[in-house]
């Protein structure tokens, strides 16, 4: 059961949104426009594949983003250099 990590790409949108919806009670909702923002903006957006099938994703932001999140803002107010793990979901 080989696991591979790779950058998320636009073609992952359906898999990411479906998995996010499965665990939306633990994460924030995400629509296609949110997914595009992540891909275009953040420092780290990775997918996990097991045996070639989509199995999860992780989204990490660095400092300096205009991101509407109380938690992200908390880090921004305290540090100039940080990594913020915004969401991780595994199927």
PDB file of N, CA and C in Angstrom:
ATOM      1  N   UNK A   1       0.826  -1.168   0.000  1.00  0.00           N
ATOM      2  CA  UNK A   1       0.000   0.000   0.000  1.00  0.00           C
ATOM      3  C   UNK A   1       0.884   1.249   0.000  1.00  0.00           C
ATOM      4  N   UNK A   2       1.519   1.584  -1.114  1.00  0.00           N
ATOM      5  CA  UNK A   2       2.399   2.758  -1.157  1.00  0.00           C
ATOM      6  C   UNK A   2       1.608   4.060  -1.015  1.00  0.00           C
ATOM      7  N   UNK A   3       2.163   4.957  -0.204  1.00  0.00           N
ATOM      8  CA  UNK A   3       1.577   6.283  -0.010  1.00  0.00           C
ATOM      9  C   UNK A   3       2.489   7.306  -0.650  1.00  0.00           C
ATOM     10  N   UNK A   4       1.883   8.237  -1.386  1.00  0.00           N
ATOM     11  CA  UNK A   4       2.643   9.287  -2.056  1.00  0.00           C
ATOM     12  C   UNK A   4       2.077  10.638  -1.653  1.00  0.00           C
ATOM     13  N   UNK A   5       2.965  11.591  -1.373  1.00  0.00           N
ATOM     14  CA  UNK A   5       2.576  12.978  -1.138  1.00  0.00           C
ATOM     15  C   UNK A   5       2.953  13.784  -2.362  1.00  0.00           C
ATOM     16  N   UNK A   6       2.053  14.690  -2.760  1.00  0.00           N
ATOM     17  CA  UNK A   6       2.300  15.527  -3.932  1.00  0.00           C
ATOM     18  C   UNK A   6       1.542  16.839  -3.768  1.00  0.00           C
ATOM     19  N   UNK A   7       1.941  17.870  -4.501  1.00  0.00           N
ATOM     20  CA  UNK A   7       1.202  19.131  -4.431  1.00  0.00           C
ATOM     21  C   UNK A   7      -0.233  18.953  -4.942  1.00  0.00           C
ATOM     22  N   UNK A   8      -1.165  19.649  -4.290  1.00  0.00           N
ATOM     23  CA  UNK A   8      -2.531  19.686  -4.805  1.00  0.00           C
ATOM     24  C   UNK A   8      -2.542  20.436  -6.129  1.00  0.00           C
ATOM     25  N   UNK A   9      -3.428  20.032  -7.014  1.00  0.00           N
ATOM     26  CA  UNK A   9      -3.609  20.696  -8.302  1.00  0.00           C
ATOM     27  C   UNK A   9      -5.094  20.968  -8.500  1.00  0.00           C
ATOM     28  N   UNK A  10      -5.410  21.811  -9.474  1.00  0.00           N
ATOM     29  CA  UNK A  10      -6.802  22.189  -9.737  1.00  0.00           C
ATOM     30  C   UNK A  10      -7.688  20.971  -9.963  1.00  0.00           C
ATOM     31  N   UNK A  11      -7.153  19.924 -10.555  1.00  0.00           N
ATOM     32  CA  UNK A  11      -7.929  18.718 -10.820  1.00  0.00           C
ATOM     33  C   UNK A  11      -8.333  17.948  -9.571  1.00  0.00           C
ATOM     34  N   UNK A  12      -7.799  18.327  -8.414  1.00  0.00           N
ATOM     35  CA  UNK A  12      -8.155  17.672  -7.151  1.00  0.00           C
ATOM     36  C   UNK A  12      -9.404  18.268  -6.509  1.00  0.00           C
ATOM     37  N   UNK A  13      -9.973  19.290  -7.119  1.00  0.00           N
ATOM     38  CA  UNK A  13     -11.057  20.037  -6.478  1.00  0.00           C
ATOM     39  C   UNK A  13     -12.197  19.139  -6.013  1.00  0.00           C
ATOM     40  N   UNK A  14     -12.671  18.230  -6.834  1.00  0.00           N
ATOM     41  CA  UNK A  14     -13.808  17.387  -6.438  1.00  0.00           C
ATOM     42  C   UNK A  14     -13.464  16.490  -5.251  1.00  0.00           C
ATOM     43  N   UNK A  15     -12.276  15.895  -5.280  1.00  0.00           N
ATOM     44  CA  UNK A  15     -11.857  15.028  -4.170  1.00  0.00           C
ATOM     45  C   UNK A  15     -11.707  15.816  -2.871  1.00  0.00           C
ATOM     46  N   UNK A  16     -11.082  16.984  -2.951  1.00  0.00           N
ATOM     47  CA  UNK A  16     -10.868  17.799  -1.754  1.00  0.00           C
ATOM     48  C   UNK A  16     -12.202  18.264  -1.178  1.00  0.00           C
ATOM     49  N   UNK A  17     -13.084  18.775  -2.036  1.00  0.00           N
ATOM     50  CA  UNK A  17     -14.370  19.274  -1.542  1.00  0.00           C
ATOM     51  C   UNK A  17     -15.223  18.150  -0.959  1.00  0.00           C
ATOM     52  N   UNK A  18     -15.192  16.988  -1.580  1.00  0.00           N
ATOM     53  CA  UNK A  18     -15.973  15.855  -1.069  1.00  0.00           C
ATOM     54  C   UNK A  18     -15.455  15.410   0.300  1.00  0.00           C
ATOM     55  N   UNK A  19     -14.140  15.284   0.445  1.00  0.00           N
ATOM     56  CA  UNK A  19     -13.575  14.874   1.731  1.00  0.00           C
ATOM     57  C   UNK A  19     -13.812  15.946   2.788  1.00  0.00           C
ATOM     58  N   UNK A  20     -13.631  17.204   2.416  1.00  0.00           N
ATOM     59  CA  UNK A  20     -13.883  18.285   3.365  1.00  0.00           C
ATOM     60  C   UNK A  20     -15.328  18.242   3.859  1.00  0.00           C
ATOM     61  N   UNK A  21     -16.260  17.970   2.948  1.00  0.00           N
ATOM     62  CA  UNK A  21     -17.675  17.904   3.327  1.00  0.00           C
ATOM     63  C   UNK A  21     -17.944  16.735   4.278  1.00  0.00           C
ATOM     64  N   UNK A  22     -17.240  15.629   4.088  1.00  0.00           N
ATOM     65  CA  UNK A  22     -17.410  14.472   4.981  1.00  0.00           C
ATOM     66  C   UNK A  22     -17.055  14.802   6.427  1.00  0.00           C
ATOM     67  N   UNK A  23     -16.103  15.706   6.600  1.00  0.00           N
ATOM     68  CA  UNK A  23     -15.637  16.046   7.947  1.00  0.00           C
ATOM     69  C   UNK A  23     -15.886  17.518   8.279  1.00  0.00           C
ATOM     70  N   UNK A  24     -16.869  18.122   7.617  1.00  0.00           N
ATOM     71  CA  UNK A  24     -17.117  19.556   7.785  1.00  0.00           C
ATOM     72  C   UNK A  24     -17.462  19.912   9.229  1.00  0.00           C
ATOM     73  N   UNK A  25     -17.980  18.966   9.997  1.00  0.00           N
ATOM     74  CA  UNK A  25     -18.268  19.231  11.410  1.00  0.00           C
ATOM     75  C   UNK A  25     -16.989  19.473  12.216  1.00  0.00           C
ATOM     76  N   UNK A  26     -15.843  19.061  11.676  1.00  0.00           N
ATOM     77  CA  UNK A  26     -14.549  19.293  12.329  1.00  0.00           C
ATOM     78  C   UNK A  26     -13.771  20.427  11.659  1.00  0.00           C
ATOM     79  N   UNK A  27     -14.076  20.690  10.398  1.00  0.00           N
ATOM     80  CA  UNK A  27     -13.403  21.729   9.618  1.00  0.00           C
ATOM     81  C   UNK A  27     -14.418  22.789   9.220  1.00  0.00           C
ATOM     82  N   UNK A  28     -13.951  23.837   8.602  1.00  0.00           N
ATOM     83  CA  UNK A  28     -14.849  24.856   8.050  1.00  0.00           C
ATOM     84  C   UNK A  28     -15.322  24.405   6.671  1.00  0.00           C
ATOM     85  N   UNK A  29     -16.496  24.869   6.248  1.00  0.00           N
ATOM     86  CA  UNK A  29     -16.938  24.567   4.882  1.00  0.00           C
ATOM     87  C   UNK A  29     -15.934  25.113   3.862  1.00  0.00           C
ATOM     88  N   UNK A  30     -15.895  24.481   2.697  1.00  0.00           N
ATOM     89  CA  UNK A  30     -15.016  24.935   1.619  1.00  0.00           C
ATOM     90  C   UNK A  30     -15.743  24.754   0.298  1.00  0.00           C
ATOM     91  N   UNK A  31     -15.785  25.825  -0.494  1.00  0.00           N
ATOM     92  CA  UNK A  31     -16.353  25.758  -1.829  1.00  0.00           C
ATOM     93  C   UNK A  31     -15.256  25.824  -2.873  1.00  0.00           C
ATOM     94  N   UNK A  32     -15.615  25.714  -4.145  1.00  0.00           N
ATOM     95  CA  UNK A  32     -14.614  25.754  -5.218  1.00  0.00           C
ATOM     96  C   UNK A  32     -13.776  27.026  -5.213  1.00  0.00           C
ATOM     97  N   UNK A  33     -14.389  28.166  -4.893  1.00  0.00           N
ATOM     98  CA  UNK A  33     -13.637  29.425  -4.869  1.00  0.00           C
ATOM     99  C   UNK A  33     -12.631  29.443  -3.721  1.00  0.00           C
ATOM    100  N   UNK A  34     -12.986  28.829  -2.596  1.00  0.00           N
ATOM    101  CA  UNK A  34     -12.039  28.719  -1.481  1.00  0.00           C
ATOM    102  C   UNK A  34     -10.855  27.838  -1.870  1.00  0.00           C
ATOM    103  N   UNK A  35     -11.153  26.718  -2.521  1.00  0.00           N
ATOM    104  CA  UNK A  35     -10.086  25.812  -2.965  1.00  0.00           C
ATOM    105  C   UNK A  35      -9.124  26.546  -3.899  1.00  0.00           C
ATOM    106  N   UNK A  36      -9.662  27.310  -4.848  1.00  0.00           N
ATOM    107  CA  UNK A  36      -8.821  28.063  -5.793  1.00  0.00           C
ATOM    108  C   UNK A  36      -7.960  29.066  -5.031  1.00  0.00           C
ATOM    109  N   UNK A  37      -8.531  29.730  -4.018  1.00  0.00           N
ATOM    110  CA  UNK A  37      -7.760  30.694  -3.233  1.00  0.00           C
ATOM    111  C   UNK A  37      -6.578  29.994  -2.570  1.00  0.00           C
ATOM    112  N   UNK A  38      -6.833  28.858  -1.947  1.00  0.00           N
ATOM    113  CA  UNK A  38      -5.744  28.106  -1.324  1.00  0.00           C
ATOM    114  C   UNK A  38      -4.648  27.787  -2.340  1.00  0.00           C
ATOM    115  N   UNK A  39      -5.033  27.247  -3.485  1.00  0.00           N
ATOM    116  CA  UNK A  39      -4.026  26.869  -4.485  1.00  0.00           C
ATOM    117  C   UNK A  39      -3.209  28.067  -4.953  1.00  0.00           C
ATOM    118  N   UNK A  40      -3.871  29.198  -5.122  1.00  0.00           N
ATOM    119  CA  UNK A  40      -3.205  30.388  -5.654  1.00  0.00           C
ATOM    120  C   UNK A  40      -2.403  31.148  -4.608  1.00  0.00           C
ATOM    121  N   UNK A  41      -2.665  30.913  -3.324  1.00  0.00           N
ATOM    122  CA  UNK A  41      -2.161  31.811  -2.290  1.00  0.00           C
ATOM    123  C   UNK A  41      -1.201  31.177  -1.293  1.00  0.00           C
ATOM    124  N   UNK A  42      -1.527  30.010  -0.786  1.00  0.00           N
ATOM    125  CA  UNK A  42      -0.790  29.527   0.382  1.00  0.00           C
ATOM    126  C   UNK A  42       0.519  28.827   0.017  1.00  0.00           C
ATOM    127  N   UNK A  43       1.319  28.637   1.033  1.00  0.00           N
ATOM    128  CA  UNK A  43       2.656  28.073   0.845  1.00  0.00           C
ATOM    129  C   UNK A  43       2.664  26.567   0.655  1.00  0.00           C
ATOM    130  N   UNK A  44       1.736  25.870   1.286  1.00  0.00           N
ATOM    131  CA  UNK A  44       1.787  24.413   1.218  1.00  0.00           C
ATOM    132  C   UNK A  44       0.379  23.848   1.098  1.00  0.00           C
ATOM    133  N   UNK A  45       0.125  23.181  -0.003  1.00  0.00           N
ATOM    134  CA  UNK A  45      -1.157  22.500  -0.243  1.00  0.00           C
ATOM    135  C   UNK A  45      -0.809  21.152  -0.862  1.00  0.00           C
ATOM    136  N   UNK A  46      -0.933  20.096  -0.071  1.00  0.00           N
ATOM    137  CA  UNK A  46      -0.486  18.773  -0.501  1.00  0.00           C
ATOM    138  C   UNK A  46      -1.626  17.766  -0.456  1.00  0.00           C
ATOM    139  N   UNK A  47      -1.527  16.797  -1.339  1.00  0.00           N
ATOM    140  CA  UNK A  47      -2.458  15.669  -1.372  1.00  0.00           C
ATOM    141  C   UNK A  47      -1.704  14.409  -0.984  1.00  0.00           C
ATOM    142  N   UNK A  48      -2.433  13.467  -0.408  1.00  0.00           N
ATOM    143  CA  UNK A  48      -1.905  12.129  -0.150  1.00  0.00           C
ATOM    144  C   UNK A  48      -2.654  11.159  -1.046  1.00  0.00           C
ATOM    145  N   UNK A  49      -1.917  10.243  -1.638  1.00  0.00           N
ATOM    146  CA  UNK A  49      -2.510   9.179  -2.446  1.00  0.00           C
ATOM    147  C   UNK A  49      -2.046   7.837  -1.894  1.00  0.00           C
ATOM    148  N   UNK A  50      -2.952   6.892  -1.841  1.00  0.00           N
ATOM    149  CA  UNK A  50      -2.623   5.522  -1.456  1.00  0.00           C
ATOM    150  C   UNK A  50      -2.984   4.640  -2.639  1.00  0.00           C
ATOM    151  N   UNK A  51      -1.998   3.914  -3.123  1.00  0.00           N
ATOM    152  CA  UNK A  51      -2.184   3.081  -4.320  1.00  0.00           C
ATOM    153  C   UNK A  51      -2.763   3.877  -5.480  1.00  0.00           C
ATOM    154  N   UNK A  52      -2.346   5.135  -5.603  1.00  0.00           N
ATOM    155  CA  UNK A  52      -2.781   5.984  -6.710  1.00  0.00           C
ATOM    156  C   UNK A  52      -4.132   6.642  -6.532  1.00  0.00           C
ATOM    157  N   UNK A  53      -4.813   6.394  -5.411  1.00  0.00           N
ATOM    158  CA  UNK A  53      -6.133   6.983  -5.164  1.00  0.00           C
ATOM    159  C   UNK A  53      -6.022   8.104  -4.128  1.00  0.00           C
ATOM    160  N   UNK A  54      -6.752   9.181  -4.346  1.00  0.00           N
ATOM    161  CA  UNK A  54      -6.773  10.309  -3.420  1.00  0.00           C
ATOM    162  C   UNK A  54      -7.157   9.830  -2.023  1.00  0.00           C
ATOM    163  N   UNK A  55      -6.366  10.244  -1.011  1.00  0.00           N
ATOM    164  CA  UNK A  55      -6.607   9.762   0.349  1.00  0.00           C
ATOM    165  C   UNK A  55      -6.617  10.869   1.396  1.00  0.00           C
ATOM    166  N   UNK A  56      -6.306  12.102   1.010  1.00  0.00           N
ATOM    167  CA  UNK A  56      -6.329  13.177   1.988  1.00  0.00           C
ATOM    168  C   UNK A  56      -5.611  14.408   1.491  1.00  0.00           C
ATOM    169  N   UNK A  57      -5.655  15.449   2.330  1.00  0.00           N
ATOM    170  CA  UNK A  57      -4.989  16.698   1.974  1.00  0.00           C
ATOM    171  C   UNK A  57      -4.609  17.467   3.228  1.00  0.00           C
ATOM    172  N   UNK A  58      -3.665  18.392   3.055  1.00  0.00           N
ATOM    173  CA  UNK A  58      -3.234  19.277   4.129  1.00  0.00           C
ATOM    174  C   UNK A  58      -3.019  20.669   3.533  1.00  0.00           C
ATOM    175  N   UNK A  59      -3.412  21.700   4.303  1.00  0.00           N
ATOM    176  CA  UNK A  59      -3.272  23.091   3.880  1.00  0.00           C
ATOM    177  C   UNK A  59      -2.558  23.868   4.981  1.00  0.00           C
ATOM    178  N   UNK A  60      -1.448  24.523   4.628  1.00  0.00           N
ATOM    179  CA  UNK A  60      -0.623  25.244   5.591  1.00  0.00           C
ATOM    180  C   UNK A  60      -0.335  26.643   5.057  1.00  0.00           C
ATOM    181  N   UNK A  61      -0.541  27.649   5.897  1.00  0.00           N
ATOM    182  CA  UNK A  61      -0.286  29.038   5.534  1.00  0.00           C
ATOM    183  C   UNK A  61       0.887  29.579   6.324  1.00  0.00           C
ATOM    184  N   UNK A  62       1.660  30.427   5.680  1.00  0.00           N
ATOM    185  CA  UNK A  62       2.692  31.188   6.357  1.00  0.00           C
ATOM    186  C   UNK A  62       2.133  32.546   6.749  1.00  0.00           C
ATOM    187  N   UNK A  63       2.988  33.442   7.215  1.00  0.00           N
ATOM    188  CA  UNK A  63       2.539  34.764   7.643  1.00  0.00           C
ATOM    189  C   UNK A  63       2.197  35.669   6.459  1.00  0.00           C
ATOM    190  N   UNK A  64       1.425  36.721   6.771  1.00  0.00           N
ATOM    191  CA  UNK A  64       1.200  37.780   5.794  1.00  0.00           C
ATOM    192  C   UNK A  64      -0.021  37.643   4.911  1.00  0.00           C
ATOM    193  N   UNK A  65      -0.894  36.706   5.204  1.00  0.00           N
ATOM    194  CA  UNK A  65      -2.089  36.527   4.373  1.00  0.00           C
ATOM    195  C   UNK A  65      -3.284  37.268   4.965  1.00  0.00           C
ATOM    196  N   UNK A  66      -4.148  37.739   4.101  1.00  0.00           N
ATOM    197  CA  UNK A  66      -5.423  38.322   4.509  1.00  0.00           C
ATOM    198  C   UNK A  66      -6.414  37.170   4.583  1.00  0.00           C
ATOM    199  N   UNK A  67      -6.383  36.459   5.701  1.00  0.00           N
ATOM    200  CA  UNK A  67      -7.164  35.236   5.863  1.00  0.00           C
ATOM    201  C   UNK A  67      -8.130  35.420   7.019  1.00  0.00           C
ATOM    202  N   UNK A  68      -9.404  35.248   6.763  1.00  0.00           N
ATOM    203  CA  UNK A  68     -10.451  35.505   7.749  1.00  0.00           C
ATOM    204  C   UNK A  68     -10.593  34.322   8.706  1.00  0.00           C
ATOM    205  N   UNK A  69      -9.696  34.268   9.672  1.00  0.00           N
ATOM    206  CA  UNK A  69      -9.705  33.197  10.669  1.00  0.00           C
ATOM    207  C   UNK A  69      -9.198  33.770  11.987  1.00  0.00           C
ATOM    208  N   UNK A  70      -9.995  33.632  13.037  1.00  0.00           N
ATOM    209  CA  UNK A  70      -9.552  34.109  14.352  1.00  0.00           C
ATOM    210  C   UNK A  70      -8.269  33.418  14.788  1.00  0.00           C
ATOM    211  N   UNK A  71      -8.170  32.128  14.525  1.00  0.00           N
ATOM    212  CA  UNK A  71      -6.970  31.384  14.922  1.00  0.00           C
ATOM    213  C   UNK A  71      -5.744  31.868  14.160  1.00  0.00           C
ATOM    214  N   UNK A  72      -5.863  32.049  12.846  1.00  0.00           N
ATOM    215  CA  UNK A  72      -4.739  32.552  12.049  1.00  0.00           C
ATOM    216  C   UNK A  72      -4.350  33.957  12.526  1.00  0.00           C
ATOM    217  N   UNK A  73      -5.347  34.789  12.788  1.00  0.00           N
ATOM    218  CA  UNK A  73      -5.088  36.148  13.258  1.00  0.00           C
ATOM    219  C   UNK A  73      -4.325  36.119  14.590  1.00  0.00           C
ATOM    220  N   UNK A  74      -4.664  35.177  15.471  1.00  0.00           N
ATOM    221  CA  UNK A  74      -3.979  35.053  16.751  1.00  0.00           C
ATOM    222  C   UNK A  74      -2.478  34.850  16.535  1.00  0.00           C
ATOM    223  N   UNK A  75      -2.118  33.944  15.635  1.00  0.00           N
ATOM    224  CA  UNK A  75      -0.702  33.717  15.323  1.00  0.00           C
ATOM    225  C   UNK A  75      -0.076  34.960  14.704  1.00  0.00           C
ATOM    226  N   UNK A  76      -0.794  35.592  13.786  1.00  0.00           N
ATOM    227  CA  UNK A  76      -0.272  36.777  13.093  1.00  0.00           C
ATOM    228  C   UNK A  76       0.036  37.915  14.056  1.00  0.00           C
ATOM    229  N   UNK A  77      -0.765  38.039  15.098  1.00  0.00           N
ATOM    230  CA  UNK A  77      -0.565  39.111  16.073  1.00  0.00           C
ATOM    231  C   UNK A  77       0.614  38.841  17.003  1.00  0.00           C
ATOM    232  N   UNK A  78       1.076  37.617  17.076  1.00  0.00           N
ATOM    233  CA  UNK A  78       2.118  37.257  18.030  1.00  0.00           C
ATOM    234  C   UNK A  78       3.483  36.959  17.402  1.00  0.00           C
ATOM    235  N   UNK A  79       3.490  36.528  16.158  1.00  0.00           N
ATOM    236  CA  UNK A  79       4.748  36.141  15.526  1.00  0.00           C
ATOM    237  C   UNK A  79       4.836  36.676  14.101  1.00  0.00           C
ATOM    238  N   UNK A  80       6.059  36.988  13.711  1.00  0.00           N
ATOM    239  CA  UNK A  80       6.312  37.404  12.334  1.00  0.00           C
ATOM    240  C   UNK A  80       6.587  36.209  11.437  1.00  0.00           C
ATOM    241  N   UNK A  81       7.045  35.123  12.031  1.00  0.00           N
ATOM    242  CA  UNK A  81       7.422  33.944  11.259  1.00  0.00           C
ATOM    243  C   UNK A  81       6.763  32.714  11.892  1.00  0.00           C
ATOM    244  N   UNK A  82       5.877  32.066  11.168  1.00  0.00           N
ATOM    245  CA  UNK A  82       5.169  30.901  11.690  1.00  0.00           C
ATOM    246  C   UNK A  82       4.590  30.097  10.531  1.00  0.00           C
ATOM    247  N   UNK A  83       4.188  28.881  10.821  1.00  0.00           N
ATOM    248  CA  UNK A  83       3.415  28.034   9.906  1.00  0.00           C
ATOM    249  C   UNK A  83       2.094  27.739  10.590  1.00  0.00           C
ATOM    250  N   UNK A  84       1.011  27.964   9.882  1.00  0.00           N
ATOM    251  CA  UNK A  84      -0.325  27.738  10.431  1.00  0.00           C
ATOM    252  C   UNK A  84      -0.972  26.567   9.701  1.00  0.00           C
ATOM    253  N   UNK A  85      -1.178  25.469  10.413  1.00  0.00           N
ATOM    254  CA  UNK A  85      -1.848  24.298   9.846  1.00  0.00           C
ATOM    255  C   UNK A  85      -3.345  24.583   9.847  1.00  0.00           C
ATOM    256  N   UNK A  86      -3.871  24.919   8.683  1.00  0.00           N
ATOM    257  CA  UNK A  86      -5.272  25.320   8.585  1.00  0.00           C
ATOM    258  C   UNK A  86      -6.210  24.127   8.598  1.00  0.00           C
ATOM    259  N   UNK A  87      -5.891  23.119   7.807  1.00  0.00           N
ATOM    260  CA  UNK A  87      -6.740  21.925   7.827  1.00  0.00           C
ATOM    261  C   UNK A  87      -5.988  20.725   7.282  1.00  0.00           C
ATOM    262  N   UNK A  88      -6.379  19.579   7.831  1.00  0.00           N
ATOM    263  CA  UNK A  88      -5.873  18.295   7.363  1.00  0.00           C
ATOM    264  C   UNK A  88      -7.049  17.327   7.408  1.00  0.00           C
ATOM    265  N   UNK A  89      -7.195  16.556   6.359  1.00  0.00           N
ATOM    266  CA  UNK A  89      -8.282  15.573   6.293  1.00  0.00           C
ATOM    267  C   UNK A  89      -7.752  14.318   5.614  1.00  0.00           C
ATOM    268  N   UNK A  90      -8.107  13.182   6.188  1.00  0.00           N
ATOM    269  CA  UNK A  90      -7.660  11.894   5.661  1.00  0.00           C
ATOM    270  C   UNK A  90      -8.877  10.995   5.503  1.00  0.00           C
ATOM    271  N   UNK A  91      -8.972  10.365   4.342  1.00  0.00           N
ATOM    272  CA  UNK A  91     -10.119   9.479   4.072  1.00  0.00           C
ATOM    273  C   UNK A  91      -9.969   8.170   4.822  1.00  0.00           C
TER     274      UNK A  91
END
